[in-house]
Amino acid sequence: MNRKDFILKSCTACLAASSVAAFLSSCAATKFASGKLIKDGIVIDVKEFALKEKNKHRLYIVVRNEELLFPICVYRFSDTDYSAVWMQCAHQGAELNVAGDYLQCPAHGSEYDNRGKVTNGPADKDLRTFPVTINNNQLFIDLRKT
């Protein structure tokens, strides 16, 4: 095998392996919620995170609303700790994909953690995030602030 063929086959194998890994990590069904848009933000029920198994919760939900340009991924860390991340890539504005505990840009491969911090470029800015407060089993995502 010559050098060119070796490099081509090696790169192809690496790309295939990373694609399979990304696919498998995103196999869990994504829960979508529409939320209720109110004056200063969007409200979703904490029950959206509940699974059928007692005391089990989803890692995240994706909030879509026709009034929003991009969805918001809401991660649950505990009963009182949530993060809300705008799913628009800080690099060139593509909509991000959720893959477990990170978000990935399908356009150029930028990656962000579940708090919106860039972990892999080409993006060099963190994602827009929103404060989340809890009141009467409702999560309020304040869209006025970042």
CSV table of C-alpha atoms in Angstrom, one decimal:
chain,number,residue,atom,x,y,z
A,1,MET,CA,0.0,0.0,0.0
A,2,ASN,CA,1.4,3.4,-0.9
A,3,ARG,CA,1.4,6.4,1.4
A,4,LYS,CA,-1.5,8.2,-0.3
A,5,ASP,CA,-3.8,5.1,0.0
A,6,PHE,CA,-2.8,4.6,3.6
A,7,ILE,CA,-3.6,8.2,4.6
A,8,LEU,CA,-6.9,8.0,2.7
A,9,LYS,CA,-8.0,4.7,4.3
A,10,SER,CA,-6.9,5.9,7.8
A,11,CYS,CA,-8.8,9.2,7.5
A,12,THR,CA,-11.9,7.4,6.3
A,13,ALA,CA,-11.7,4.9,9.2
A,14,CYS,CA,-11.3,7.7,11.7
A,15,LEU,CA,-14.3,9.7,10.3
A,16,ALA,CA,-16.5,6.6,10.2
A,17,ALA,CA,-15.6,5.7,13.9
A,18,SER,CA,-16.3,9.3,15.1
A,19,SER,CA,-19.6,9.4,13.2
A,20,VAL,CA,-20.7,6.1,14.7
A,21,ALA,CA,-19.8,7.4,18.2
A,22,ALA,CA,-21.7,10.6,17.7
A,23,PHE,CA,-24.7,8.7,16.4
A,24,LEU,CA,-24.7,6.3,19.3
A,25,SER,CA,-24.5,9.0,21.9
A,26,SER,CA,-27.5,10.8,20.4
A,27,CYS,CA,-29.7,7.7,20.1
A,28,ALA,CA,-31.7,8.6,23.2
A,29,ALA,CA,-35.0,10.0,22.2
A,30,THR,CA,-35.0,13.8,22.5
A,31,LYS,CA,-37.9,15.3,24.4
A,32,PHE,CA,-39.3,18.4,22.8
A,33,ALA,CA,-41.5,20.9,24.6
A,34,SER,CA,-43.2,24.0,23.3
A,35,GLY,CA,-43.2,26.0,26.5
A,36,LYS,CA,-45.5,29.0,27.1
A,37,LEU,CA,-44.1,32.3,25.9
A,38,ILE,CA,-44.9,35.1,28.3
A,39,LYS,CA,-43.9,38.7,28.5
A,40,ASP,CA,-40.3,38.3,29.7
A,41,GLY,CA,-39.5,34.7,28.9
A,42,ILE,CA,-40.7,31.2,28.4
A,43,VAL,CA,-42.2,28.8,31.0
A,44,ILE,CA,-42.1,25.0,31.0
A,45,ASP,CA,-43.3,22.5,33.5
A,46,VAL,CA,-40.7,20.6,35.6
A,47,LYS,CA,-42.6,17.4,34.8
A,48,GLU,CA,-41.2,17.6,31.2
A,49,PHE,CA,-38.0,16.1,32.6
A,50,ALA,CA,-39.7,13.2,34.4
A,51,LEU,CA,-39.3,9.7,33.0
A,52,LYS,CA,-41.7,6.8,33.6
A,53,GLU,CA,-39.4,5.2,36.1
A,54,LYS,CA,-39.8,6.7,39.5
A,55,ASN,CA,-37.2,9.3,40.5
A,56,LYS,CA,-35.6,9.2,37.0
A,57,HIS,CA,-35.2,12.3,34.9
A,58,ARG,CA,-34.2,13.3,31.5
A,59,LEU,CA,-30.7,14.9,31.1
A,60,TYR,CA,-32.2,17.7,28.9
A,61,ILE,CA,-35.2,18.8,26.9
A,62,VAL,CA,-35.3,21.0,23.8
A,63,VAL,CA,-37.8,23.9,23.9
A,64,ARG,CA,-39.2,24.9,20.6
A,65,ASN,CA,-41.6,27.7,20.1
A,66,GLU,CA,-42.6,29.2,16.8
A,67,GLU,CA,-41.9,32.7,18.2
A,68,LEU,CA,-38.2,31.8,18.8
A,69,LEU,CA,-35.7,31.8,15.9
A,70,PHE,CA,-33.8,28.9,17.5
A,71,PRO,CA,-34.6,26.3,20.1
A,72,ILE,CA,-33.3,26.4,23.7
A,73,CYS,CA,-31.7,23.3,25.2
A,74,VAL,CA,-32.5,23.1,29.0
A,75,TYR,CA,-30.2,20.8,31.0
A,76,ARG,CA,-31.2,19.4,34.4
A,77,PHE,CA,-28.4,18.9,36.9
A,78,SER,CA,-30.5,18.6,40.0
A,79,ASP,CA,-34.0,19.6,41.3
A,80,THR,CA,-32.7,23.2,41.7
A,81,ASP,CA,-30.0,23.5,39.0
A,82,TYR,CA,-30.8,24.0,35.3
A,83,SER,CA,-29.1,25.6,32.4
A,84,ALA,CA,-30.8,27.1,29.4
A,85,VAL,CA,-28.6,27.3,26.2
A,86,TRP,CA,-29.5,29.0,22.9
A,87,MET,CA,-29.0,26.5,20.2
A,88,GLN,CA,-27.4,28.8,17.7
A,89,CYS,CA,-23.7,28.3,17.0
A,90,ALA,CA,-21.5,31.3,18.0
A,91,HIS,CA,-19.3,30.6,15.0
A,92,GLN,CA,-21.5,31.2,12.0
A,93,GLY,CA,-25.1,30.8,13.3
A,94,ALA,CA,-26.1,27.3,12.4
A,95,GLU,CA,-28.6,25.4,14.6
A,96,LEU,CA,-26.9,23.1,17.0
A,97,ASN,CA,-27.5,19.4,17.5
A,98,VAL,CA,-27.8,17.9,21.0
A,99,ALA,CA,-25.6,14.9,21.7
A,100,GLY,CA,-26.1,13.9,25.3
A,101,ASP,CA,-24.2,16.4,27.6
A,102,TYR,CA,-22.9,18.5,24.8
A,103,LEU,CA,-24.0,20.4,21.7
A,104,GLN,CA,-22.4,20.2,18.3
A,105,CYS,CA,-22.5,22.3,15.2
A,106,PRO,CA,-23.2,20.3,12.1
A,107,ALA,CA,-21.7,23.0,9.8
A,108,HIS,CA,-18.1,23.2,11.1
A,109,GLY,CA,-17.9,20.9,14.1
A,110,SER,CA,-17.8,23.4,17.0
A,111,GLU,CA,-18.7,21.8,20.3
A,112,TYR,CA,-20.1,23.2,23.5
A,113,ASP,CA,-20.7,21.8,27.0
A,114,ASN,CA,-24.0,21.6,28.7
A,115,ARG,CA,-23.5,25.1,30.2
A,116,GLY,CA,-22.8,26.7,26.8
A,117,LYS,CA,-19.0,26.9,27.1
A,118,VAL,CA,-17.1,26.3,23.9
A,119,THR,CA,-15.0,23.1,24.1
A,120,ASN,CA,-13.9,22.7,20.5
A,121,GLY,CA,-13.5,25.3,17.7
A,122,PRO,CA,-13.6,26.8,15.3
A,123,ALA,CA,-16.0,28.8,17.5
A,124,ASP,CA,-14.2,31.0,19.9
A,125,LYS,CA,-17.2,32.4,21.9
A,126,ASP,CA,-19.5,30.7,24.3
A,127,LEU,CA,-23.2,30.2,23.5
A,128,ARG,CA,-25.9,32.6,24.7
A,129,THR,CA,-27.4,31.3,28.0
A,130,PHE,CA,-30.4,32.4,30.0
A,131,PRO,CA,-31.1,32.4,33.7
A,132,VAL,CA,-33.5,29.7,34.9
A,133,THR,CA,-35.7,30.1,38.0
A,134,ILE,CA,-38.1,27.7,39.6
A,135,ASN,CA,-41.5,28.6,40.9
A,136,ASN,CA,-44.4,26.2,41.7
A,137,ASN,CA,-42.9,23.4,39.6
A,138,GLN,CA,-42.5,25.7,36.6
A,139,LEU,CA,-39.2,26.7,35.1
A,140,PHE,CA,-39.0,30.3,34.0
A,141,ILE,CA,-36.3,31.0,31.3
A,142,ASP,CA,-35.7,34.7,31.4
A,143,LEU,CA,-35.1,35.7,27.7
A,144,ARG,CA,-34.3,39.3,28.7
A,145,LYS,CA,-31.0,38.4,30.2
A,146,THR,CA,-27.9,36.4,29.2
